[in-house]
């Protein structure tokens, strides 16, 4: 496995691989890898000849008051894990190389980004769309793998790739949970023991809601959402949102909805926890 830091070297490497007819998959990450990320690498490994994992804590997706400076990092351990899972290249650029000080260009998705995380984090998806576009232009992949854990991100990237005609297939790999149900996330590192235990209320409430919706349809959606809100609040979580939206459009669901995205975000201590389940309606 090779580590590449320079943008031009990364582009040259990928261009050469493409000329040799190799299929490239990229797994964009911000490092501090856990089993969720590694499952994305496994997925990429199955689909392509060359697997590139990008490791870059992207400053433009953090607002000034957010956790850019304290975001957990462990580059050495990340590289070890990448190697074990058969990664060919770790691309880890410097922020100053990625972003010119006088940059004036952004990539903005204007609809899906206005819901869920986008409401409380207004620059978040602009930063993500911009950096992912840059990473695509640098790593030149045929395939890119994202996780369902960040359901809204996956939907926005898929839309961006369609709208801007990137010749890239987006694969969305399943969300990976700890044994007790907690969705894996680098930010789980911020949780103390009590918060981690109380944070389990999120996945438990989502699973309970899923059962209720599968049994009863969306007729009593309000009650289901209130149940989740009450449970999380009682456990001391500070809720950002609890929503059930049409999974294809992120609009309010109507009677024709096929799949609901039941999603929530709540702070437990310093950790912002997000989680979601997809619920097939009327099956
Ligand atoms: O999901 C993430 O870790 C980040 O949002 C991404 C896609 C690597 C962009 O910085």
PDB file of C-alpha atoms and ligand atoms in Angstrom:
ATOM      1  CA  UNK A   1       0.000   0.000   0.000  1.00  0.00           C
ATOM      2  CA  UNK A   2       1.230   3.456  -0.898  1.00  0.00           C
ATOM      3  CA  UNK A   3       0.492   6.807   0.747  1.00  0.00           C
ATOM      4  CA  UNK A   4       0.138   9.740  -1.624  1.00  0.00           C
ATOM      5  CA  UNK A   5      -0.035  13.320  -0.319  1.00  0.00           C
ATOM      6  CA  UNK A   6       0.320  15.340  -3.491  1.00  0.00           C
ATOM      7  CA  UNK A   7      -2.611  16.078  -5.791  1.00  0.00           C
ATOM      8  CA  UNK A   8      -0.607  15.893  -9.043  1.00  0.00           C
ATOM      9  CA  UNK A   9       0.930  12.555  -8.059  1.00  0.00           C
ATOM     10  CA  UNK A  10      -2.511  11.149  -7.252  1.00  0.00           C
ATOM     11  CA  UNK A  11      -3.890  12.286 -10.612  1.00  0.00           C
ATOM     12  CA  UNK A  12      -0.909  10.808 -12.474  1.00  0.00           C
ATOM     13  CA  UNK A  13      -1.268   7.494 -10.660  1.00  0.00           C
ATOM     14  CA  UNK A  14      -4.973   7.206 -11.447  1.00  0.00           C
ATOM     15  CA  UNK A  15      -4.504   8.292 -15.060  1.00  0.00           C
ATOM     16  CA  UNK A  16      -1.918   5.553 -15.532  1.00  0.00           C
ATOM     17  CA  UNK A  17      -4.172   2.929 -13.943  1.00  0.00           C
ATOM     18  CA  UNK A  18      -7.053   3.971 -16.177  1.00  0.00           C
ATOM     19  CA  UNK A  19      -4.818   3.766 -19.269  1.00  0.00           C
ATOM     20  CA  UNK A  20      -3.992   0.212 -18.255  1.00  0.00           C
ATOM     21  CA  UNK A  21      -7.718  -0.551 -18.147  1.00  0.00           C
ATOM     22  CA  UNK A  22      -7.922  -0.857 -14.366  1.00  0.00           C
ATOM     23  CA  UNK A  23     -11.168  -0.091 -12.566  1.00  0.00           C
ATOM     24  CA  UNK A  24     -10.703   2.364  -9.693  1.00  0.00           C
ATOM     25  CA  UNK A  25     -12.908   2.658  -6.599  1.00  0.00           C
ATOM     26  CA  UNK A  26     -12.585   5.490  -4.125  1.00  0.00           C
ATOM     27  CA  UNK A  27     -13.745   5.528  -0.500  1.00  0.00           C
ATOM     28  CA  UNK A  28     -13.788   9.142   0.756  1.00  0.00           C
ATOM     29  CA  UNK A  29     -13.234   9.400   4.518  1.00  0.00           C
ATOM     30  CA  UNK A  30     -12.154  11.896   7.144  1.00  0.00           C
ATOM     31  CA  UNK A  31     -10.057   9.221   8.845  1.00  0.00           C
ATOM     32  CA  UNK A  32     -10.328   7.835  12.387  1.00  0.00           C
ATOM     33  CA  UNK A  33     -11.556   4.693  10.703  1.00  0.00           C
ATOM     34  CA  UNK A  34     -13.924   2.197  12.305  1.00  0.00           C
ATOM     35  CA  UNK A  35     -15.618  -0.975  11.095  1.00  0.00           C
ATOM     36  CA  UNK A  36     -18.200   1.132   9.232  1.00  0.00           C
ATOM     37  CA  UNK A  37     -15.475   2.673   7.048  1.00  0.00           C
ATOM     38  CA  UNK A  38     -13.757  -0.680   6.673  1.00  0.00           C
ATOM     39  CA  UNK A  39     -16.970  -2.208   5.349  1.00  0.00           C
ATOM     40  CA  UNK A  40     -16.912   0.480   2.625  1.00  0.00           C
ATOM     41  CA  UNK A  41     -13.345  -0.535   1.756  1.00  0.00           C
ATOM     42  CA  UNK A  42     -14.432  -4.199   1.599  1.00  0.00           C
ATOM     43  CA  UNK A  43     -17.225  -3.202  -0.750  1.00  0.00           C
ATOM     44  CA  UNK A  44     -14.819  -1.200  -2.954  1.00  0.00           C
ATOM     45  CA  UNK A  45     -12.362  -4.129  -2.967  1.00  0.00           C
ATOM     46  CA  UNK A  46     -15.050  -6.423  -4.397  1.00  0.00           C
ATOM     47  CA  UNK A  47     -15.937  -3.987  -7.184  1.00  0.00           C
ATOM     48  CA  UNK A  48     -12.606  -2.659  -8.459  1.00  0.00           C
ATOM     49  CA  UNK A  49      -8.966  -3.442  -9.296  1.00  0.00           C
ATOM     50  CA  UNK A  50      -7.600  -0.433  -7.437  1.00  0.00           C
ATOM     51  CA  UNK A  51      -8.945   0.839  -4.110  1.00  0.00           C
ATOM     52  CA  UNK A  52      -8.129   4.394  -3.044  1.00  0.00           C
ATOM     53  CA  UNK A  53      -9.099   5.563   0.452  1.00  0.00           C
ATOM     54  CA  UNK A  54      -8.989   9.320   0.899  1.00  0.00           C
ATOM     55  CA  UNK A  55      -8.172  10.556   4.391  1.00  0.00           C
ATOM     56  CA  UNK A  56      -8.844  14.266   4.734  1.00  0.00           C
ATOM     57  CA  UNK A  57     -10.619  16.179   7.499  1.00  0.00           C
ATOM     58  CA  UNK A  58     -12.348  18.651   5.245  1.00  0.00           C
ATOM     59  CA  UNK A  59     -12.384  22.120   6.845  1.00  0.00           C
ATOM     60  CA  UNK A  60     -15.082  23.538   4.554  1.00  0.00           C
ATOM     61  CA  UNK A  61     -17.812  21.264   5.903  1.00  0.00           C
ATOM     62  CA  UNK A  62     -17.362  22.532   9.468  1.00  0.00           C
ATOM     63  CA  UNK A  63     -18.911  25.786  10.676  1.00  0.00           C
ATOM     64  CA  UNK A  64     -16.616  27.985  12.815  1.00  0.00           C
ATOM     65  CA  UNK A  65     -18.240  26.794  16.086  1.00  0.00           C
ATOM     66  CA  UNK A  66     -18.014  23.096  15.172  1.00  0.00           C
ATOM     67  CA  UNK A  67     -15.387  20.469  16.048  1.00  0.00           C
ATOM     68  CA  UNK A  68     -12.812  20.808  13.226  1.00  0.00           C
ATOM     69  CA  UNK A  69      -9.894  21.248  15.630  1.00  0.00           C
ATOM     70  CA  UNK A  70     -10.870  18.428  17.956  1.00  0.00           C
ATOM     71  CA  UNK A  71     -12.155  16.001  15.285  1.00  0.00           C
ATOM     72  CA  UNK A  72     -10.470  12.677  16.182  1.00  0.00           C
ATOM     73  CA  UNK A  73      -7.433  11.762  14.095  1.00  0.00           C
ATOM     74  CA  UNK A  74      -5.129   8.737  14.069  1.00  0.00           C
ATOM     75  CA  UNK A  75      -3.401   8.574  10.696  1.00  0.00           C
ATOM     76  CA  UNK A  76      -0.974   5.762  11.532  1.00  0.00           C
ATOM     77  CA  UNK A  77      -3.681   3.445  12.804  1.00  0.00           C
ATOM     78  CA  UNK A  78      -5.884   4.364   9.807  1.00  0.00           C
ATOM     79  CA  UNK A  79      -3.097   3.348   7.413  1.00  0.00           C
ATOM     80  CA  UNK A  80      -2.601   0.057   9.247  1.00  0.00           C
ATOM     81  CA  UNK A  81      -6.324  -0.729   8.962  1.00  0.00           C
ATOM     82  CA  UNK A  82      -6.427   0.314   5.294  1.00  0.00           C
ATOM     83  CA  UNK A  83      -3.506  -1.984   4.525  1.00  0.00           C
ATOM     84  CA  UNK A  84      -5.118  -4.906   6.349  1.00  0.00           C
ATOM     85  CA  UNK A  85      -8.271  -4.456   4.259  1.00  0.00           C
ATOM     86  CA  UNK A  86      -6.408  -4.454   0.950  1.00  0.00           C
ATOM     87  CA  UNK A  87      -6.310  -0.748   0.125  1.00  0.00           C
ATOM     88  CA  UNK A  88      -3.882   0.155  -2.671  1.00  0.00           C
ATOM     89  CA  UNK A  89      -3.551   3.891  -2.036  1.00  0.00           C
ATOM     90  CA  UNK A  90      -4.254   6.187   0.888  1.00  0.00           C
ATOM     91  CA  UNK A  91      -4.610   9.723  -0.439  1.00  0.00           C
ATOM     92  CA  UNK A  92      -3.996  12.218   2.375  1.00  0.00           C
ATOM     93  CA  UNK A  93      -3.569  15.768   1.082  1.00  0.00           C
ATOM     94  CA  UNK A  94      -2.750  18.881   3.096  1.00  0.00           C
ATOM     95  CA  UNK A  95      -5.585  21.377   3.550  1.00  0.00           C
ATOM     96  CA  UNK A  96      -3.475  24.165   2.021  1.00  0.00           C
ATOM     97  CA  UNK A  97      -2.960  22.092  -1.138  1.00  0.00           C
ATOM     98  CA  UNK A  98      -6.652  21.237  -1.381  1.00  0.00           C
ATOM     99  CA  UNK A  99      -7.871  24.803  -0.905  1.00  0.00           C
ATOM    100  CA  UNK A 100      -6.267  27.901  -2.416  1.00  0.00           C
ATOM    101  CA  UNK A 101      -6.554  30.814   0.008  1.00  0.00           C
ATOM    102  CA  UNK A 102      -8.352  32.916  -2.658  1.00  0.00           C
ATOM    103  CA  UNK A 103     -10.769  30.195  -3.852  1.00  0.00           C
ATOM    104  CA  UNK A 104     -14.156  31.414  -5.087  1.00  0.00           C
ATOM    105  CA  UNK A 105     -15.797  28.266  -6.455  1.00  0.00           C
ATOM    106  CA  UNK A 106     -18.239  25.994  -4.630  1.00  0.00           C
ATOM    107  CA  UNK A 107     -20.446  23.074  -5.589  1.00  0.00           C
ATOM    108  CA  UNK A 108     -23.928  23.546  -4.143  1.00  0.00           C
ATOM    109  CA  UNK A 109     -26.875  21.148  -4.208  1.00  0.00           C
ATOM    110  CA  UNK A 110     -29.939  23.287  -3.715  1.00  0.00           C
ATOM    111  CA  UNK A 111     -32.820  21.075  -2.627  1.00  0.00           C
ATOM    112  CA  UNK A 112     -31.964  17.902  -0.732  1.00  0.00           C
ATOM    113  CA  UNK A 113     -29.421  19.897   1.311  1.00  0.00           C
ATOM    114  CA  UNK A 114     -32.165  22.067   2.779  1.00  0.00           C
ATOM    115  CA  UNK A 115     -33.554  19.290   4.987  1.00  0.00           C
ATOM    116  CA  UNK A 116     -32.379  17.364   8.065  1.00  0.00           C
ATOM    117  CA  UNK A 117     -28.697  18.110   8.849  1.00  0.00           C
ATOM    118  CA  UNK A 118     -28.696  20.976   6.329  1.00  0.00           C
ATOM    119  CA  UNK A 119     -31.076  23.047   8.475  1.00  0.00           C
ATOM    120  CA  UNK A 120     -28.801  23.267  11.499  1.00  0.00           C
ATOM    121  CA  UNK A 121     -25.562  22.976   9.493  1.00  0.00           C
ATOM    122  CA  UNK A 122     -26.034  25.422   6.596  1.00  0.00           C
ATOM    123  CA  UNK A 123     -22.511  25.145   5.121  1.00  0.00           C
ATOM    124  CA  UNK A 124     -22.152  21.408   5.664  1.00  0.00           C
ATOM    125  CA  UNK A 125     -23.327  20.022   2.329  1.00  0.00           C
ATOM    126  CA  UNK A 126     -21.714  22.818   0.319  1.00  0.00           C
ATOM    127  CA  UNK A 127     -18.401  21.756   1.889  1.00  0.00           C
ATOM    128  CA  UNK A 128     -19.116  18.087   1.221  1.00  0.00           C
ATOM    129  CA  UNK A 129     -20.207  18.531  -2.408  1.00  0.00           C
ATOM    130  CA  UNK A 130     -17.167  20.711  -3.078  1.00  0.00           C
ATOM    131  CA  UNK A 131     -14.614  18.395  -1.498  1.00  0.00           C
ATOM    132  CA  UNK A 132     -16.148  15.257  -3.005  1.00  0.00           C
ATOM    133  CA  UNK A 133     -16.057  16.891  -6.448  1.00  0.00           C
ATOM    134  CA  UNK A 134     -12.397  17.745  -5.886  1.00  0.00           C
ATOM    135  CA  UNK A 135     -11.624  14.215  -4.652  1.00  0.00           C
ATOM    136  CA  UNK A 136     -13.347  12.780  -7.736  1.00  0.00           C
ATOM    137  CA  UNK A 137     -11.274  15.063 -10.009  1.00  0.00           C
ATOM    138  CA  UNK A 138      -8.093  14.044  -8.196  1.00  0.00           C
ATOM    139  CA  UNK A 139      -8.613  10.273  -7.803  1.00  0.00           C
ATOM    140  CA  UNK A 140     -10.491   9.784 -11.119  1.00  0.00           C
ATOM    141  CA  UNK A 141     -12.561   6.818  -9.919  1.00  0.00           C
ATOM    142  CA  UNK A 142     -15.041   4.621 -11.791  1.00  0.00           C
ATOM    143  CA  UNK A 143     -16.837   3.874  -8.520  1.00  0.00           C
ATOM    144  CA  UNK A 144     -17.233   5.723  -5.233  1.00  0.00           C
ATOM    145  CA  UNK A 145     -18.529   4.089  -2.061  1.00  0.00           C
ATOM    146  CA  UNK A 146     -20.433   5.977   0.654  1.00  0.00           C
ATOM    147  CA  UNK A 147     -22.241   4.732   3.764  1.00  0.00           C
ATOM    148  CA  UNK A 148     -25.968   4.673   4.456  1.00  0.00           C
ATOM    149  CA  UNK A 149     -25.122   5.990   7.951  1.00  0.00           C
ATOM    150  CA  UNK A 150     -24.919   9.423   6.290  1.00  0.00           C
ATOM    151  CA  UNK A 151     -28.119   8.856   4.338  1.00  0.00           C
ATOM    152  CA  UNK A 152     -28.609  12.480   3.339  1.00  0.00           C
ATOM    153  CA  UNK A 153     -24.995  12.811   2.195  1.00  0.00           C
ATOM    154  CA  UNK A 154     -25.332   9.657   0.060  1.00  0.00           C
ATOM    155  CA  UNK A 155     -28.517  10.977  -1.541  1.00  0.00           C
ATOM    156  CA  UNK A 156     -26.992  14.401  -2.244  1.00  0.00           C
ATOM    157  CA  UNK A 157     -23.810  12.942  -3.757  1.00  0.00           C
ATOM    158  CA  UNK A 158     -25.887  10.604  -5.928  1.00  0.00           C
ATOM    159  CA  UNK A 159     -27.938  13.584  -7.116  1.00  0.00           C
ATOM    160  CA  UNK A 160     -24.812  15.687  -7.716  1.00  0.00           C
ATOM    161  CA  UNK A 161     -23.208  12.922  -9.778  1.00  0.00           C
ATOM    162  CA  UNK A 162     -26.356  12.637 -11.883  1.00  0.00           C
ATOM    163  CA  UNK A 163     -26.870  16.371 -12.297  1.00  0.00           C
ATOM    164  CA  UNK A 164     -23.230  17.126 -13.172  1.00  0.00           C
ATOM    165  CA  UNK A 165     -22.669  13.991 -15.316  1.00  0.00           C
ATOM    166  CA  UNK A 166     -19.755  12.579 -13.383  1.00  0.00           C
ATOM    167  CA  UNK A 167     -18.918   9.233 -15.061  1.00  0.00           C
ATOM    168  CA  UNK A 168     -18.882   7.565 -11.649  1.00  0.00           C
ATOM    169  CA  UNK A 169     -21.078   4.856 -10.155  1.00  0.00           C
ATOM    170  CA  UNK A 170     -22.112   5.604  -6.575  1.00  0.00           C
ATOM    171  CA  UNK A 171     -22.520   2.631  -4.273  1.00  0.00           C
ATOM    172  CA  UNK A 172     -24.263   3.143  -0.943  1.00  0.00           C
ATOM    173  CA  UNK A 173     -23.191   0.458   1.546  1.00  0.00           C
ATOM    174  CA  UNK A 174     -25.293  -0.562   4.583  1.00  0.00           C
ATOM    175  CA  UNK A 175     -25.017   1.197   7.932  1.00  0.00           C
ATOM    176  CA  UNK A 176     -22.830  -0.724  10.387  1.00  0.00           C
ATOM    177  CA  UNK A 177     -23.789  -0.885  14.078  1.00  0.00           C
ATOM    178  CA  UNK A 178     -22.049  -1.871  17.281  1.00  0.00           C
ATOM    179  CA  UNK A 179     -23.399  -5.124  18.782  1.00  0.00           C
ATOM    180  CA  UNK A 180     -25.766  -3.150  21.028  1.00  0.00           C
ATOM    181  CA  UNK A 181     -27.207  -1.141  18.104  1.00  0.00           C
ATOM    182  CA  UNK A 182     -25.267   2.144  18.300  1.00  0.00           C
ATOM    183  CA  UNK A 183     -24.518   3.361  14.764  1.00  0.00           C
ATOM    184  CA  UNK A 184     -20.745   3.414  14.257  1.00  0.00           C
ATOM    185  CA  UNK A 185     -19.271   6.895  13.977  1.00  0.00           C
ATOM    186  CA  UNK A 186     -15.898   8.533  14.556  1.00  0.00           C
ATOM    187  CA  UNK A 187     -17.701  10.980  16.865  1.00  0.00           C
ATOM    188  CA  UNK A 188     -18.713   8.135  19.236  1.00  0.00           C
ATOM    189  CA  UNK A 189     -15.209   8.728  20.612  1.00  0.00           C
ATOM    190  CA  UNK A 190     -16.599  11.868  22.349  1.00  0.00           C
ATOM    191  CA  UNK A 191     -19.097   9.847  24.431  1.00  0.00           C
ATOM    192  CA  UNK A 192     -18.369   9.011  28.061  1.00  0.00           C
ATOM    193  CA  UNK A 193     -19.715   5.729  29.416  1.00  0.00           C
ATOM    194  CA  UNK A 194     -23.037   7.181  30.618  1.00  0.00           C
ATOM    195  CA  UNK A 195     -23.656   9.123  27.398  1.00  0.00           C
ATOM    196  CA  UNK A 196     -22.815   6.085  25.290  1.00  0.00           C
ATOM    197  CA  UNK A 197     -25.330   4.020  27.248  1.00  0.00           C
ATOM    198  CA  UNK A 198     -28.032   6.692  27.055  1.00  0.00           C
ATOM    199  CA  UNK A 199     -27.296   7.249  23.343  1.00  0.00           C
ATOM    200  CA  UNK A 200     -28.572   3.732  22.638  1.00  0.00           C
ATOM    201  CA  UNK A 201     -32.057   5.187  22.958  1.00  0.00           C
ATOM    202  CA  UNK A 202     -31.708   6.469  19.389  1.00  0.00           C
ATOM    203  CA  UNK A 203     -31.340   3.135  17.621  1.00  0.00           C
ATOM    204  CA  UNK A 204     -33.813   1.451  19.986  1.00  0.00           C
ATOM    205  CA  UNK A 205     -36.465   4.088  19.300  1.00  0.00           C
ATOM    206  CA  UNK A 206     -35.854   3.936  15.558  1.00  0.00           C
ATOM    207  CA  UNK A 207     -36.240   0.145  15.539  1.00  0.00           C
ATOM    208  CA  UNK A 208     -39.440   0.408  17.588  1.00  0.00           C
ATOM    209  CA  UNK A 209     -40.753   3.064  15.208  1.00  0.00           C
ATOM    210  CA  UNK A 210     -39.889   0.873  12.244  1.00  0.00           C
ATOM    211  CA  UNK A 211     -41.997  -1.961  13.689  1.00  0.00           C
ATOM    212  CA  UNK A 212     -44.932   0.366  14.334  1.00  0.00           C
ATOM    213  CA  UNK A 213     -44.775   1.728  10.782  1.00  0.00           C
ATOM    214  CA  UNK A 214     -44.487  -1.675   9.155  1.00  0.00           C
ATOM    215  CA  UNK A 215     -47.538  -2.844  11.157  1.00  0.00           C
ATOM    216  CA  UNK A 216     -49.717   0.255  10.802  1.00  0.00           C
ATOM    217  CA  UNK A 217     -48.487   2.226   7.783  1.00  0.00           C
ATOM    218  CA  UNK A 218     -47.990   5.990   7.970  1.00  0.00           C
ATOM    219  CA  UNK A 219     -51.501   6.828   9.254  1.00  0.00           C
ATOM    220  CA  UNK A 220     -50.214   7.540  12.770  1.00  0.00           C
ATOM    221  CA  UNK A 221     -46.798   8.880  11.839  1.00  0.00           C
ATOM    222  CA  UNK A 222     -47.180  11.806  14.267  1.00  0.00           C
ATOM    223  CA  UNK A 223     -47.517   9.416  17.213  1.00  0.00           C
ATOM    224  CA  UNK A 224     -44.504   7.416  16.072  1.00  0.00           C
ATOM    225  CA  UNK A 225     -42.325  10.525  15.812  1.00  0.00           C
ATOM    226  CA  UNK A 226     -43.517  11.754  19.233  1.00  0.00           C
ATOM    227  CA  UNK A 227     -42.533   8.410  20.743  1.00  0.00           C
ATOM    228  CA  UNK A 228     -38.967   8.841  19.398  1.00  0.00           C
ATOM    229  CA  UNK A 229     -38.759  12.482  20.549  1.00  0.00           C
ATOM    230  CA  UNK A 230     -40.016  11.610  24.057  1.00  0.00           C
ATOM    231  CA  UNK A 231     -37.621   8.683  24.438  1.00  0.00           C
ATOM    232  CA  UNK A 232     -34.566  10.659  23.344  1.00  0.00           C
ATOM    233  CA  UNK A 233     -35.485  13.673  25.476  1.00  0.00           C
ATOM    234  CA  UNK A 234     -36.088  11.495  28.539  1.00  0.00           C
ATOM    235  CA  UNK A 235     -32.621   9.990  28.063  1.00  0.00           C
ATOM    236  CA  UNK A 236     -31.113  13.488  28.108  1.00  0.00           C
ATOM    237  CA  UNK A 237     -30.457  13.854  24.371  1.00  0.00           C
ATOM    238  CA  UNK A 238     -30.647  17.341  22.882  1.00  0.00           C
ATOM    239  CA  UNK A 239     -32.627  16.766  19.699  1.00  0.00           C
ATOM    240  CA  UNK A 240     -31.766  18.515  16.438  1.00  0.00           C
ATOM    241  CA  UNK A 241     -34.375  16.651  14.399  1.00  0.00           C
ATOM    242  CA  UNK A 242     -36.522  13.540  14.311  1.00  0.00           C
ATOM    243  CA  UNK A 243     -38.113  13.199  10.892  1.00  0.00           C
ATOM    244  CA  UNK A 244     -39.793  10.732   8.582  1.00  0.00           C
ATOM    245  CA  UNK A 245     -39.371  11.769   4.951  1.00  0.00           C
ATOM    246  CA  UNK A 246     -39.803  10.166   1.558  1.00  0.00           C
ATOM    247  CA  UNK A 247     -36.448   8.404   1.168  1.00  0.00           C
ATOM    248  CA  UNK A 248     -36.232   9.233  -2.533  1.00  0.00           C
ATOM    249  CA  UNK A 249     -36.930  12.968  -2.342  1.00  0.00           C
ATOM    250  CA  UNK A 250     -36.627  14.019   1.321  1.00  0.00           C
ATOM    251  CA  UNK A 251     -40.108  15.558   0.957  1.00  0.00           C
ATOM    252  CA  UNK A 252     -42.942  15.017   3.446  1.00  0.00           C
ATOM    253  CA  UNK A 253     -44.379  11.572   2.668  1.00  0.00           C
ATOM    254  CA  UNK A 254     -47.815  11.232   1.049  1.00  0.00           C
ATOM    255  CA  UNK A 255     -49.993   8.120   0.705  1.00  0.00           C
ATOM    256  CA  UNK A 256     -47.912   6.929  -2.286  1.00  0.00           C
ATOM    257  CA  UNK A 257     -44.621   6.813  -0.402  1.00  0.00           C
ATOM    258  CA  UNK A 258     -42.737   3.562  -0.967  1.00  0.00           C
ATOM    259  CA  UNK A 259     -39.801   3.954   1.411  1.00  0.00           C
ATOM    260  CA  UNK A 260     -39.556   6.226   4.429  1.00  0.00           C
ATOM    261  CA  UNK A 261     -36.281   7.573   5.729  1.00  0.00           C
ATOM    262  CA  UNK A 262     -36.698   7.732   9.475  1.00  0.00           C
ATOM    263  CA  UNK A 263     -33.808   9.891  10.594  1.00  0.00           C
ATOM    264  CA  UNK A 264     -32.684  11.642  13.705  1.00  0.00           C
ATOM    265  CA  UNK A 265     -29.836  13.720  15.089  1.00  0.00           C
ATOM    266  CA  UNK A 266     -29.284  14.467  18.758  1.00  0.00           C
ATOM    267  CA  UNK A 267     -26.432  15.610  20.958  1.00  0.00           C
ATOM    268  CA  UNK A 268     -25.342  13.469  23.869  1.00  0.00           C
ATOM    269  CA  UNK A 269     -22.696  15.479  25.670  1.00  0.00           C
ATOM    270  CA  UNK A 270     -20.228  16.685  23.046  1.00  0.00           C
ATOM    271  CA  UNK A 271     -21.217  14.038  20.506  1.00  0.00           C
ATOM    272  CA  UNK A 272     -23.672  14.743  17.728  1.00  0.00           C
ATOM    273  CA  UNK A 273     -25.215  11.340  17.000  1.00  0.00           C
ATOM    274  CA  UNK A 274     -27.076  10.730  13.763  1.00  0.00           C
ATOM    275  CA  UNK A 275     -28.883   7.563  12.824  1.00  0.00           C
ATOM    276  CA  UNK A 276     -31.536   6.379  10.400  1.00  0.00           C
ATOM    277  CA  UNK A 277     -33.572   3.427   9.223  1.00  0.00           C
ATOM    278  CA  UNK A 278     -35.236   2.884   5.883  1.00  0.00           C
ATOM    279  CA  UNK A 279     -38.799   1.611   6.211  1.00  0.00           C
ATOM    280  CA  UNK A 280     -40.598  -0.025   3.295  1.00  0.00           C
ATOM    281  CA  UNK A 281     -44.252   0.961   3.437  1.00  0.00           C
ATOM    282  CA  UNK A 282     -47.089  -1.364   2.396  1.00  0.00           C
ATOM    283  CA  UNK A 283     -45.026  -4.505   1.766  1.00  0.00           C
TER     284      UNK A 283
HETATM  285  O1  LIG B   1     -18.538  11.181   5.208  1.00  0.00           O
HETATM  286  C1  LIG B   1     -17.464  11.767   5.395  1.00  0.00           C
HETATM  287  O2  LIG B   1     -16.595  11.280   6.113  1.00  0.00           O
HETATM  288  C2  LIG B   1     -17.217  13.112   4.735  1.00  0.00           C
HETATM  289  O3  LIG B   1     -18.374  13.888   4.717  1.00  0.00           O
HETATM  290  C3  LIG B   1     -16.612  13.002   3.320  1.00  0.00           C
HETATM  291  C4  LIG B   1     -17.564  12.337   2.351  1.00  0.00           C
HETATM  292  C5  LIG B   1     -15.318  12.214   3.379  1.00  0.00           C
HETATM  293  C6  LIG B   1     -16.305  14.384   2.780  1.00  0.00           C
HETATM  294  O4  LIG B   1     -15.398  15.069   3.575  1.00  0.00           O
END
